[in-house]
PDB file of C-alpha atoms in Angstrom:
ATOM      1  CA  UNK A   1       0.000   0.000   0.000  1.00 31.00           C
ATOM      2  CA  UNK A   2       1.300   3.491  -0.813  1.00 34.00           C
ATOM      3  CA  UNK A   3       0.834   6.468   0.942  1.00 32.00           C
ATOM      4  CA  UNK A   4       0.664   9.336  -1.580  1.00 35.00           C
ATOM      5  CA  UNK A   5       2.063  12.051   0.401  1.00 36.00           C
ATOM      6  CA  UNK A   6       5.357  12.099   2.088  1.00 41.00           C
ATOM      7  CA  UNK A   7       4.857  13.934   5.515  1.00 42.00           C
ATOM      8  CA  UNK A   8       8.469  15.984   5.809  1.00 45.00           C
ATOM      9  CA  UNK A   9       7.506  16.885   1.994  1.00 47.00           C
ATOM     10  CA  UNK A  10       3.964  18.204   2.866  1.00 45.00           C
ATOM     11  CA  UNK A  11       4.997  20.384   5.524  1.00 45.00           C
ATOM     12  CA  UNK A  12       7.644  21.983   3.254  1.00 46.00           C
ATOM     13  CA  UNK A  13       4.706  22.382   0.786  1.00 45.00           C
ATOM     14  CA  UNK A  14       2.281  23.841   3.172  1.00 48.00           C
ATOM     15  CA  UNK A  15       5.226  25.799   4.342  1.00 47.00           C
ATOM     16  CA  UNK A  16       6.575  26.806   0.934  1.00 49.00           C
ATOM     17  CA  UNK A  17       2.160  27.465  -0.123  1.00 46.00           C
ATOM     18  CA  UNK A  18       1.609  29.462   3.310  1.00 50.00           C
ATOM     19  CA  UNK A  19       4.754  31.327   2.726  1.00 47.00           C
ATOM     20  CA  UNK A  20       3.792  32.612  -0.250  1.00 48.00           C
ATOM     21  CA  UNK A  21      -0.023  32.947   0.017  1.00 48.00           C
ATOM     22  CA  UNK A  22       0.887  35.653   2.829  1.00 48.00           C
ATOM     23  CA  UNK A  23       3.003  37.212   0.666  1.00 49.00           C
ATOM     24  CA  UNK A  24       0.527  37.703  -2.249  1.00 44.00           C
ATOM     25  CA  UNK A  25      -2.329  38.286  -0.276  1.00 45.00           C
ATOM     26  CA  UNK A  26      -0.324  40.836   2.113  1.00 50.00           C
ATOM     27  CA  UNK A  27       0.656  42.618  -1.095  1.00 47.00           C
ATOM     28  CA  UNK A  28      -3.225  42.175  -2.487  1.00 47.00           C
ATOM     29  CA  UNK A  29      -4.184  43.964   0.537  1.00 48.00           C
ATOM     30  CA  UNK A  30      -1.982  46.841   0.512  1.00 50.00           C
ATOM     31  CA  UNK A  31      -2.579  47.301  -3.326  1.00 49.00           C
ATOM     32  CA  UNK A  32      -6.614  47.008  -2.717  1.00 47.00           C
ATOM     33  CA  UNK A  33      -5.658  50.314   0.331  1.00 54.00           C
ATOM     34  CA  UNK A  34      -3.951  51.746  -2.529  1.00 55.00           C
ATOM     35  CA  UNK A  35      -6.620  51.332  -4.841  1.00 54.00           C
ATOM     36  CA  UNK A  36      -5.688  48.420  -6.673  1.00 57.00           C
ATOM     37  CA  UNK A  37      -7.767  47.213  -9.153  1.00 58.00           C
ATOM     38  CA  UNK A  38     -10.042  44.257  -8.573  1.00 55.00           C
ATOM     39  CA  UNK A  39      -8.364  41.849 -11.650  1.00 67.00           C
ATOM     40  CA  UNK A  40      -5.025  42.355  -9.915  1.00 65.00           C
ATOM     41  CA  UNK A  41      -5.946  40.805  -6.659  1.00 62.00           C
ATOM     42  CA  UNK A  42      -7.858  37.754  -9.243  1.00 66.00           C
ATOM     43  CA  UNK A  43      -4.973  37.455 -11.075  1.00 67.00           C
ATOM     44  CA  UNK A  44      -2.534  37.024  -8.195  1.00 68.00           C
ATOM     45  CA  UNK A  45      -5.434  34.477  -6.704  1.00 64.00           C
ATOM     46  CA  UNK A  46      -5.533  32.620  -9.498  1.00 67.00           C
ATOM     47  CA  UNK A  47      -1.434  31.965  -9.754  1.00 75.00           C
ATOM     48  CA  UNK A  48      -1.175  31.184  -6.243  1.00 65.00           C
ATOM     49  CA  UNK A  49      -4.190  28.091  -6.808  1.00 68.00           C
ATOM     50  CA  UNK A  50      -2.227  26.926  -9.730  1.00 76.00           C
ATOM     51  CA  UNK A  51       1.065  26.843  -7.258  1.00 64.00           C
ATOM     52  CA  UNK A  52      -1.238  24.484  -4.907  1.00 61.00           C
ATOM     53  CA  UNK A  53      -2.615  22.306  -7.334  1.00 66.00           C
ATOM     54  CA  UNK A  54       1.183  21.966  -8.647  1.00 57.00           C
ATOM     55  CA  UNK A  55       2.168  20.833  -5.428  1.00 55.00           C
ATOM     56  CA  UNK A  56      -0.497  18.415  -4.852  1.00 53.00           C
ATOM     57  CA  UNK A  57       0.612  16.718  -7.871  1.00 52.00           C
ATOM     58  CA  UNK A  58       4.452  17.033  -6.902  1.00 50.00           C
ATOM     59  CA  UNK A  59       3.966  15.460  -3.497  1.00 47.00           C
ATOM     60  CA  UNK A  60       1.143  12.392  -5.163  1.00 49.00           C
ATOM     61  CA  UNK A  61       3.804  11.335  -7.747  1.00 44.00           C
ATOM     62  CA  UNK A  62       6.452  10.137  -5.146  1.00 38.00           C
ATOM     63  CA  UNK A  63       4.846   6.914  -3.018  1.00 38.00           C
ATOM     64  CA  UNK A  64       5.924   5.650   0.176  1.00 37.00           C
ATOM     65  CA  UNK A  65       6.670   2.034  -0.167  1.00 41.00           C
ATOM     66  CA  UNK A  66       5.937   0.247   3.381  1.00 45.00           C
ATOM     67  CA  UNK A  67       8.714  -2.215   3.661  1.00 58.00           C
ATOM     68  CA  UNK A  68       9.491  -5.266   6.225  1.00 67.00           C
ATOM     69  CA  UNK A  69      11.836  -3.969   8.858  1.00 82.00           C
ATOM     70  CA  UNK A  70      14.973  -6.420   9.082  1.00 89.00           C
ATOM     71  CA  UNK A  71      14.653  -8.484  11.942  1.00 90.00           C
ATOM     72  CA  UNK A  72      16.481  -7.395  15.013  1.00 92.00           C
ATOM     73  CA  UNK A  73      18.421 -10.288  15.232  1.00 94.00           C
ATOM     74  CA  UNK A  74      20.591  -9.788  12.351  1.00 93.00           C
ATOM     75  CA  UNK A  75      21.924  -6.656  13.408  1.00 93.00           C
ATOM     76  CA  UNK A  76      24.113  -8.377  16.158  1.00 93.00           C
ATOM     77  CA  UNK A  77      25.370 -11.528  13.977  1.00 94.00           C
ATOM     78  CA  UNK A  78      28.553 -12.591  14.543  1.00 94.00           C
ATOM     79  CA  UNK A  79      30.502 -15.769  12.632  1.00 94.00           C
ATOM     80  CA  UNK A  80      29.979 -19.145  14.291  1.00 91.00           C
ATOM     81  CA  UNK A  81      33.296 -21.090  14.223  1.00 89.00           C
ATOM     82  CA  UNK A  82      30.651 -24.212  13.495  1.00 86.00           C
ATOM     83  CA  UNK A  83      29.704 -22.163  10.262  1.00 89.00           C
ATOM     84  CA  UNK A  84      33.024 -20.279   8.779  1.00 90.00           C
ATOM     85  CA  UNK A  85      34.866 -23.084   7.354  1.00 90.00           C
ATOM     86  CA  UNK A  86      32.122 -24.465   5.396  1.00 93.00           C
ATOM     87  CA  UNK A  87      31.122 -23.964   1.294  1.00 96.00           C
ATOM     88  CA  UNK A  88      30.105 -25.228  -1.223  1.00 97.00           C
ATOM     89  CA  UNK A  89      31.264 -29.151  -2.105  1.00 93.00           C
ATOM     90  CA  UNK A  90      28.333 -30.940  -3.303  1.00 95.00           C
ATOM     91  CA  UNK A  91      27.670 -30.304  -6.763  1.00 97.00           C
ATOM     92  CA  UNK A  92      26.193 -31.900 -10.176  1.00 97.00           C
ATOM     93  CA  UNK A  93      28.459 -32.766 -13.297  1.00 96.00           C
ATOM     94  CA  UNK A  94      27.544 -29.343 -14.959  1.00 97.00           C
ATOM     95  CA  UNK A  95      29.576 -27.287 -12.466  1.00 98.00           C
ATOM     96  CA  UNK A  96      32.593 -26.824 -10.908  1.00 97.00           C
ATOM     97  CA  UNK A  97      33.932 -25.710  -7.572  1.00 98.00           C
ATOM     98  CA  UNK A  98      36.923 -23.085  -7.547  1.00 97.00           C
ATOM     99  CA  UNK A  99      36.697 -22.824  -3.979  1.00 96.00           C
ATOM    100  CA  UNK A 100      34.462 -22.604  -1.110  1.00 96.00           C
ATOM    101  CA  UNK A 101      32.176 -20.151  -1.604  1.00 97.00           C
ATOM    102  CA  UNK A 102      32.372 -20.052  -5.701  1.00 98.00           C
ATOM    103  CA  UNK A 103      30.691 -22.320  -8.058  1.00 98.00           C
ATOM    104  CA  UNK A 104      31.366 -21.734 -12.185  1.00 98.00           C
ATOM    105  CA  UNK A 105      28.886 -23.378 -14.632  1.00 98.00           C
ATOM    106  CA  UNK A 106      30.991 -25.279 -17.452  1.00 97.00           C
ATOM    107  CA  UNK A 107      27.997 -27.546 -19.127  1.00 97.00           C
ATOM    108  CA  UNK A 108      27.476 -26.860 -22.867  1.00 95.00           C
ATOM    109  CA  UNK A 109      24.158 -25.034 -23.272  1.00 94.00           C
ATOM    110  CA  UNK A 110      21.335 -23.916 -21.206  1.00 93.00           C
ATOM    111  CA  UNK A 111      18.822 -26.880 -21.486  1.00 95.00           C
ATOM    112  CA  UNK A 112      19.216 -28.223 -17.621  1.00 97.00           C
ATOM    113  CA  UNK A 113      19.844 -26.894 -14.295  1.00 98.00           C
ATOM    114  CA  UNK A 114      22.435 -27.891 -12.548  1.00 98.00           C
ATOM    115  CA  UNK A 115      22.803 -27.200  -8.884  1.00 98.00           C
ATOM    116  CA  UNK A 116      25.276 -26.932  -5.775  1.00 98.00           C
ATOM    117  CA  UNK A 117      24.583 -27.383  -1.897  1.00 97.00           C
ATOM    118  CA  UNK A 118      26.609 -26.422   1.077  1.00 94.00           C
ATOM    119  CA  UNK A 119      28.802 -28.372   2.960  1.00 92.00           C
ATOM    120  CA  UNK A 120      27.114 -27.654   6.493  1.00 90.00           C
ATOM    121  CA  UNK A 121      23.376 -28.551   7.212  1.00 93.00           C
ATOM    122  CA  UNK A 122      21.732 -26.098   9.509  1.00 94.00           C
ATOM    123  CA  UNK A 123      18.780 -27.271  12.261  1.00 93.00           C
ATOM    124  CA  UNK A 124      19.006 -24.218  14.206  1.00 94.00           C
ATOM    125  CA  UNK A 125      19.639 -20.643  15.239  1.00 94.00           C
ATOM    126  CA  UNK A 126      19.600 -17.657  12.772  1.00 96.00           C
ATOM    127  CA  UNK A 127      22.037 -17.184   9.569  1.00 97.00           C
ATOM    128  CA  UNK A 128      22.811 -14.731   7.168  1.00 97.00           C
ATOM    129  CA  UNK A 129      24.684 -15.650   3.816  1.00 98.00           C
ATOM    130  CA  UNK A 130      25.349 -12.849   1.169  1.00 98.00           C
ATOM    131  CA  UNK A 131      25.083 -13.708  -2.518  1.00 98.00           C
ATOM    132  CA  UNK A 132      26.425 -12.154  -5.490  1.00 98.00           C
ATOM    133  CA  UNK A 133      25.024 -13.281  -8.546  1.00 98.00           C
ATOM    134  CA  UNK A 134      25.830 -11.094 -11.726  1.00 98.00           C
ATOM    135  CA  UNK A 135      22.160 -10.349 -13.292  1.00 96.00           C
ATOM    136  CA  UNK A 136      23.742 -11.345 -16.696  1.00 96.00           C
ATOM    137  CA  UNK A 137      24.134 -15.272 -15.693  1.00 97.00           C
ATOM    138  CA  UNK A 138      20.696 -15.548 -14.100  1.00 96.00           C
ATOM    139  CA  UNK A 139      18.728 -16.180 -17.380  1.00 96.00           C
ATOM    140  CA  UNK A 140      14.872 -17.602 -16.878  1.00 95.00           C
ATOM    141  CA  UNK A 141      15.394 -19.421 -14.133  1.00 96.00           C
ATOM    142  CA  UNK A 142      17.793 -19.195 -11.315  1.00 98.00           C
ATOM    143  CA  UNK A 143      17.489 -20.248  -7.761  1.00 98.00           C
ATOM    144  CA  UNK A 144      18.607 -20.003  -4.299  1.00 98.00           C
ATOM    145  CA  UNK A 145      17.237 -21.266  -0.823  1.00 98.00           C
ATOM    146  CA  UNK A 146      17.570 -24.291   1.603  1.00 98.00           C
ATOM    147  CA  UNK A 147      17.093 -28.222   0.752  1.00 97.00           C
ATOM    148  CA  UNK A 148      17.396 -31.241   2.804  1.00 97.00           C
ATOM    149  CA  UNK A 149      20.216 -33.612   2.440  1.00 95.00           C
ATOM    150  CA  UNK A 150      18.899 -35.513  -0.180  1.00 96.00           C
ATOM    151  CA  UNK A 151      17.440 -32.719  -2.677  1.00 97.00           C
ATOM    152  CA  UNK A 152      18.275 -33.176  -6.009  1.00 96.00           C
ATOM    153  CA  UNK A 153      21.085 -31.499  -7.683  1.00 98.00           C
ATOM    154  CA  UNK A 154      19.862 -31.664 -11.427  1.00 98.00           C
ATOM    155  CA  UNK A 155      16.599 -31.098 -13.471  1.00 97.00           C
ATOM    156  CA  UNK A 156      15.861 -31.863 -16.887  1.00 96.00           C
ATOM    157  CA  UNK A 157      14.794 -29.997 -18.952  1.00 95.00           C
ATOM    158  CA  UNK A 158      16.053 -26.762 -17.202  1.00 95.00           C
ATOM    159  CA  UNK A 159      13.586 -25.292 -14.379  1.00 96.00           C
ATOM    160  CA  UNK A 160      13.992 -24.294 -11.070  1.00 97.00           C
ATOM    161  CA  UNK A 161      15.679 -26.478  -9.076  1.00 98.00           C
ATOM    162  CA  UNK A 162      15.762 -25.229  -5.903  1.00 98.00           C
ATOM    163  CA  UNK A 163      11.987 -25.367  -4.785  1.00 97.00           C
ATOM    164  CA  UNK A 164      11.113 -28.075  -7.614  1.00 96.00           C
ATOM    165  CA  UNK A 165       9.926 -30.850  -5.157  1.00 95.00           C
ATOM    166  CA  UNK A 166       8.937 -31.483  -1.838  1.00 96.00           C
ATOM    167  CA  UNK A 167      12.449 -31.453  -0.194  1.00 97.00           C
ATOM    168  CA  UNK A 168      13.763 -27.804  -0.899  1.00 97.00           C
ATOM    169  CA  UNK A 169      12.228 -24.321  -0.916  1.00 98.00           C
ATOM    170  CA  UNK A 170      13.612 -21.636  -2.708  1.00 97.00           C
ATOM    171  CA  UNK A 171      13.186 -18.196  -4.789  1.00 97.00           C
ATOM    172  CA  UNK A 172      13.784 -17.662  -8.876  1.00 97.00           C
ATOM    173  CA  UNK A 173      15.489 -14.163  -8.814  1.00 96.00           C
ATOM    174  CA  UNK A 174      14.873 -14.230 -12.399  1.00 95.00           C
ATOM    175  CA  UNK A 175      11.259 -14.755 -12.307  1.00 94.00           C
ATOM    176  CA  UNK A 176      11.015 -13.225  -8.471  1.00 95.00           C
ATOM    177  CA  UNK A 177       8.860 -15.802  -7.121  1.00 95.00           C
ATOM    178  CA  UNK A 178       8.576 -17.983  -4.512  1.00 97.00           C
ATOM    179  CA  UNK A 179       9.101 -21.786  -5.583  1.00 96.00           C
ATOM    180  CA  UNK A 180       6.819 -24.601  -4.134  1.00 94.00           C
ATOM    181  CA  UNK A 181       6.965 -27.957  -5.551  1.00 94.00           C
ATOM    182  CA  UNK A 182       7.906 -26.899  -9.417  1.00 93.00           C
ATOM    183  CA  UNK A 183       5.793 -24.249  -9.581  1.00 93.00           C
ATOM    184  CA  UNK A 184       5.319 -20.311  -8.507  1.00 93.00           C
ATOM    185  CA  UNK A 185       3.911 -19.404  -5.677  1.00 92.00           C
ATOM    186  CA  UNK A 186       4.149 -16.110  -4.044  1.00 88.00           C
ATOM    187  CA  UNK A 187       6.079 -12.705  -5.539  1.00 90.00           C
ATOM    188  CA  UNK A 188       9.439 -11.376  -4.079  1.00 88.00           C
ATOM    189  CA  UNK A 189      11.160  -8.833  -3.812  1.00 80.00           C
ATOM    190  CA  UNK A 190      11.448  -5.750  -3.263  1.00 67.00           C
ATOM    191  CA  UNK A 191       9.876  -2.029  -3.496  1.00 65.00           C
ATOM    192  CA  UNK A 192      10.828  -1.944  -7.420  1.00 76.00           C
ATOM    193  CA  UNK A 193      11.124  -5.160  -8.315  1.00 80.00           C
ATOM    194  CA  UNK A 194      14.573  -5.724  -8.663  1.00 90.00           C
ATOM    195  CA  UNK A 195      17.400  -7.885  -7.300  1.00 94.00           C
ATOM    196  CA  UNK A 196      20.732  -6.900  -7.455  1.00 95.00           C
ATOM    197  CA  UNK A 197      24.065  -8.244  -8.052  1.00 97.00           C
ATOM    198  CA  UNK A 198      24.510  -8.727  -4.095  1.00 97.00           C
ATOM    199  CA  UNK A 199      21.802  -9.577  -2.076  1.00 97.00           C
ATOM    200  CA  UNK A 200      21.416 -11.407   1.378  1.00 97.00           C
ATOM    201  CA  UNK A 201      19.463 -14.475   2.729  1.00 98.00           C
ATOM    202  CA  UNK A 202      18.390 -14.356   6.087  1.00 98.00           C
ATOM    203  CA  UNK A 203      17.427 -18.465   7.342  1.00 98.00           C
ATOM    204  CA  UNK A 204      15.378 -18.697  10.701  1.00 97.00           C
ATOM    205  CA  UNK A 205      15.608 -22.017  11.601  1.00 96.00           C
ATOM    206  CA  UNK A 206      13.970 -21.804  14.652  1.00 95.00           C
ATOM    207  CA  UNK A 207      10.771 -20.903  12.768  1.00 95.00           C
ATOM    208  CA  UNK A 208      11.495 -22.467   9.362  1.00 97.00           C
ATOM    209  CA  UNK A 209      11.692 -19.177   7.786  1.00 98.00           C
ATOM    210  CA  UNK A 210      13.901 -17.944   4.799  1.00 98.00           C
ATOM    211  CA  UNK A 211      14.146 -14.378   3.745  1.00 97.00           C
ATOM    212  CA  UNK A 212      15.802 -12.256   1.304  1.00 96.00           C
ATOM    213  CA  UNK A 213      16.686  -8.353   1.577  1.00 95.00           C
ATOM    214  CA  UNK A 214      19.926  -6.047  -0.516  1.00 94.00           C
ATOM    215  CA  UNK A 215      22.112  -3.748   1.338  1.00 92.00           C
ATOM    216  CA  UNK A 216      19.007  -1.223   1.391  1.00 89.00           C
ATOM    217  CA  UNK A 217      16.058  -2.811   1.852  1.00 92.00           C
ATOM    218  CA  UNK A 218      14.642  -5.924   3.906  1.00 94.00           C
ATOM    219  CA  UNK A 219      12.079  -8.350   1.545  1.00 94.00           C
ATOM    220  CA  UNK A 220      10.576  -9.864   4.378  1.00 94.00           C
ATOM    221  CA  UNK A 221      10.097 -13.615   4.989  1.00 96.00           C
ATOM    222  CA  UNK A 222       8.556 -15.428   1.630  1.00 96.00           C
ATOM    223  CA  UNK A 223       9.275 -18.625   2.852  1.00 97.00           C
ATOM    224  CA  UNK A 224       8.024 -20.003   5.724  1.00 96.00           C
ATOM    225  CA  UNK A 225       7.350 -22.989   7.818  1.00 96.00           C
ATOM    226  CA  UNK A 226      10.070 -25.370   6.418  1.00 97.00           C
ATOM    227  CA  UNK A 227       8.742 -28.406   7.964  1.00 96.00           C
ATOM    228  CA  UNK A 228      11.087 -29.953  10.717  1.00 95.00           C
ATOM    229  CA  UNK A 229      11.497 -33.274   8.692  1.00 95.00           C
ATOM    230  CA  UNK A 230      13.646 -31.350   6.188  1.00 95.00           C
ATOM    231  CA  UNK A 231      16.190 -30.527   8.667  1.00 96.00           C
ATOM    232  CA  UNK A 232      18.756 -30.038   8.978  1.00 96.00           C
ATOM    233  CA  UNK A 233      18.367 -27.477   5.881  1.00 97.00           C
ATOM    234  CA  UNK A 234      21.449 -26.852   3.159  1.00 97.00           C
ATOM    235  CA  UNK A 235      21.961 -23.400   1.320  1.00 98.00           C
ATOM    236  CA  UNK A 236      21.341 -24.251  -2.228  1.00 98.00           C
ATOM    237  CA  UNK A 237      21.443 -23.109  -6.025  1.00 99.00           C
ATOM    238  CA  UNK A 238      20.304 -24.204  -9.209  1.00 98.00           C
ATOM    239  CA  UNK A 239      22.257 -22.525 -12.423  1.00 98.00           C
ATOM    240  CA  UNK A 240      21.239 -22.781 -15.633  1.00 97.00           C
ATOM    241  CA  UNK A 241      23.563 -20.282 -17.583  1.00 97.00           C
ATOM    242  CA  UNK A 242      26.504 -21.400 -19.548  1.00 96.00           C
ATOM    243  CA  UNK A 243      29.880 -19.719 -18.101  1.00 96.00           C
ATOM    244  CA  UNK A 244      28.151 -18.148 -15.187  1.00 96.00           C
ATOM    245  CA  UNK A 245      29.657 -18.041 -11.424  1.00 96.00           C
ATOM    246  CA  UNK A 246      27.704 -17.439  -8.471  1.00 98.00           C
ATOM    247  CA  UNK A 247      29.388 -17.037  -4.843  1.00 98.00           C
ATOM    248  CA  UNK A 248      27.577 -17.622  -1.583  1.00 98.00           C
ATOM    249  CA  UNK A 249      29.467 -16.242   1.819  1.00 97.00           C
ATOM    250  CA  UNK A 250      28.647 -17.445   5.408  1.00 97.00           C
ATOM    251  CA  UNK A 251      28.389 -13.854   7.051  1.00 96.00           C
ATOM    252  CA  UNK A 252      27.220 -14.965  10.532  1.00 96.00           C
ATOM    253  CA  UNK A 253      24.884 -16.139  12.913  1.00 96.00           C
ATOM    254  CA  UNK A 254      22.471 -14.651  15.777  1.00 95.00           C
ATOM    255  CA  UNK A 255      24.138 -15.356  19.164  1.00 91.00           C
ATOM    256  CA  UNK A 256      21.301 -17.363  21.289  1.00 79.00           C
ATOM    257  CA  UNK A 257      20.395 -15.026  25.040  1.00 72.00           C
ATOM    258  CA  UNK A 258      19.414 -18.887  26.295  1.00 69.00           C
ATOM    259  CA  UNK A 259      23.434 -19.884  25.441  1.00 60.00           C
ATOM    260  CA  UNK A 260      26.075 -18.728  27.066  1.00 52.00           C
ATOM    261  CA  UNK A 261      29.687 -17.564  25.190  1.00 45.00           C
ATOM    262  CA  UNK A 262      30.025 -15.847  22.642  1.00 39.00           C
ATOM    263  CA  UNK A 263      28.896 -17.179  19.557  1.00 38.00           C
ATOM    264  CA  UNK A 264      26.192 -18.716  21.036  1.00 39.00           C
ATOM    265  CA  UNK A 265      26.971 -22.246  21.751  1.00 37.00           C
ATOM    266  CA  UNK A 266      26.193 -25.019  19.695  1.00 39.00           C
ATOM    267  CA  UNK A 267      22.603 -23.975  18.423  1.00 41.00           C
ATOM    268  CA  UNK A 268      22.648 -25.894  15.451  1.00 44.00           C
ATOM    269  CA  UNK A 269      23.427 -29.639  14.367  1.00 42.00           C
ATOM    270  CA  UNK A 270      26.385 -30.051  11.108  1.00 42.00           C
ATOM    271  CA  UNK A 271      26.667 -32.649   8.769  1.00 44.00           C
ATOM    272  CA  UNK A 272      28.781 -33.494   6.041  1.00 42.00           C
ATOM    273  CA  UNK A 273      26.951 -34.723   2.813  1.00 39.00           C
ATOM    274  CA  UNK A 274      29.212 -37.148   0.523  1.00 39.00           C
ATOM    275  CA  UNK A 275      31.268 -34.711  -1.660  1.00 38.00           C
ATOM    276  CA  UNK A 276      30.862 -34.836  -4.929  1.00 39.00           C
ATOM    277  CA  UNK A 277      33.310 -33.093  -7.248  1.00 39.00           C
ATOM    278  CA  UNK A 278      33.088 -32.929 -10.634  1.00 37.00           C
ATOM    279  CA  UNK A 279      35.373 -34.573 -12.946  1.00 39.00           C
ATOM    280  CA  UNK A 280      37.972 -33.055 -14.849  1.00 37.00           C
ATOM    281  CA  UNK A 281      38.643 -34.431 -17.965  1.00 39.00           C
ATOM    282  CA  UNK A 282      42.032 -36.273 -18.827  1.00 38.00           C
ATOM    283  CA  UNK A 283      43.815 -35.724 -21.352  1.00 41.00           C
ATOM    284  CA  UNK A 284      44.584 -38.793 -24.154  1.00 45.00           C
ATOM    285  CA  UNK A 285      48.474 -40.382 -24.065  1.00 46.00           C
ATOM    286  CA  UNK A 286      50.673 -38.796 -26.425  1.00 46.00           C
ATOM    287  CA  UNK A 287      51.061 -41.120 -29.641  1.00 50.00           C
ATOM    288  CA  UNK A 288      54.408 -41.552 -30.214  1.00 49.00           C
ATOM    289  CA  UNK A 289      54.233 -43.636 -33.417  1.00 49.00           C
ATOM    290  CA  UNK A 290      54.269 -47.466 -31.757  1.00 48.00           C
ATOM    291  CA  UNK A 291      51.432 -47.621 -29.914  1.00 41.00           C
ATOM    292  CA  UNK A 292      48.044 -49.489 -31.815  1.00 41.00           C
ATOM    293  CA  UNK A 293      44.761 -49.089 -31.259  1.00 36.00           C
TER     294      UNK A 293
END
């Protein structure tokens, strides 16, 4: 909903309106003592209306946006030393790790979607993870959010992976919308619309939440109620962009008031799925003239 007239902006209207209406009607009054005409005094009423209804339409053509606030809890995350040295090391055939936080696309074409998890499955507490996903790799479908250990990693014919069955959730950035089981079902994000390069994801697992928000503006919570049979929950993406790179950086957790130390105690239970790297390809023997095939 959109309230049509900023309040600091009316008051310098009304100000900037009352201002001059004293003016021109202090100066109407000391023209009509000195005789003025009549169409003089009209004249200057008529240009100070047209000044009003100018600012009424100034002030309706900027909206205020009402937006989520961020949650008060990620304003005091700090990194969990159960959390920092995990990344990305579970991924399909179509991509490749360069290192913990970076995954590069290398399949030919853009007919499937191939996807990566992290390394550390989360059952608790309150994360934040930053992404930076150039808008040019994103095409018509790409995907980020939290699966189970045994989501799938690869969908074919491309579509959006993360979200496309029962055991993940997740968000299209390229189509902005939630995804449920394969298929679209709420709209993210944002006041215009857009997602940039860098965004965040902030996962709730106390509540089974997962929301999104840039460095200017919180998107709320589109996902909610992640069901506790899921857990404990893996960031994920699904790619479907020849050549593209997407990074995905742990940038900390929620300390818990109910633990004491630092970080928090242990609020949250990791395990390691079976890495899978994908293989490089080798490289034919030399022929040196003797060998038969």
């Amino acid at each position: 909903m959109a309230v049509l007239l900023p309040v600091p902006r009316l008051f310098l209207v009304l100000l900037i309106v009352a201002a001059f209406s004293t003016g021109v009607f202090g100066e109407s009054e000391t023209n009509a003592e000195n005789n003025t005409s009549l169409t003089s005094t009209l004249a200057i009423s008529v240009i100070v209306l047209i000044c009003l209804i100018c600012a009424i339409f100034y002030c309706a053509g900027t909206p205020i946006v009402h937006r989520d606030p961020l949650p008060p809890w990620a304003h005091y995350i700090q990194p969990h030393p159960n959390l920092v040295s995990h990344g990305f090391n579970s991924v399909s055939d179509g991509l490749s790790i360069t290192n913990p936080t970076t995954v590069v696309r290398h399949r030919n074409g853009s007919f499937e979607t191939d996807g990566a998890k992290w390394s550390g499955g989360i059952s608790g507490g309150k994360h934040v993870f930053e992404i930076n996903w150039p808008e040019n790799f994103r095409g018509t479908t790409a995907t980020i959010g939290v699966g189970s250990i045994n989501a799938s990693l690869f969908l074919k014919p491309k579509g959006p992976l993360v979200g496309n069955d029962k055991l993940s959730r997740g968000l299209d950035i390229s189509s902005k919308r939630v995804i449920h089981l394969g298929k679209p079902v709420k709209r993210c994000c944002g006041s215009n619309g857009h997602i940039p390069q860098q965004f965040y994801m902030y996962v709730d697992a106390d509540s089974g939440n997962v929301g999104f928000g840039s460095s200017f503006e919180f998107w709320g919570f589109p996902i909610i109620g992640i069901p506790k049979d899921l857990y404990p929950l893996y960031v994920m993406i699904g790619v479907s962009v020849q050549g593209s790179y997407v990074q995905v950086t742990y940038r900390g957790t929620a300390p818990d008031p109910n633990v004491p130390g630092p970080t928090g105690g242990q609020i949250f239970l990791v395990q390691q799925p079976v890495l899978v790297q994908t293989p490089m390809p080798v490289a034919p023997p030399p022929n040196d003239g003797n060998q038969k095939y």
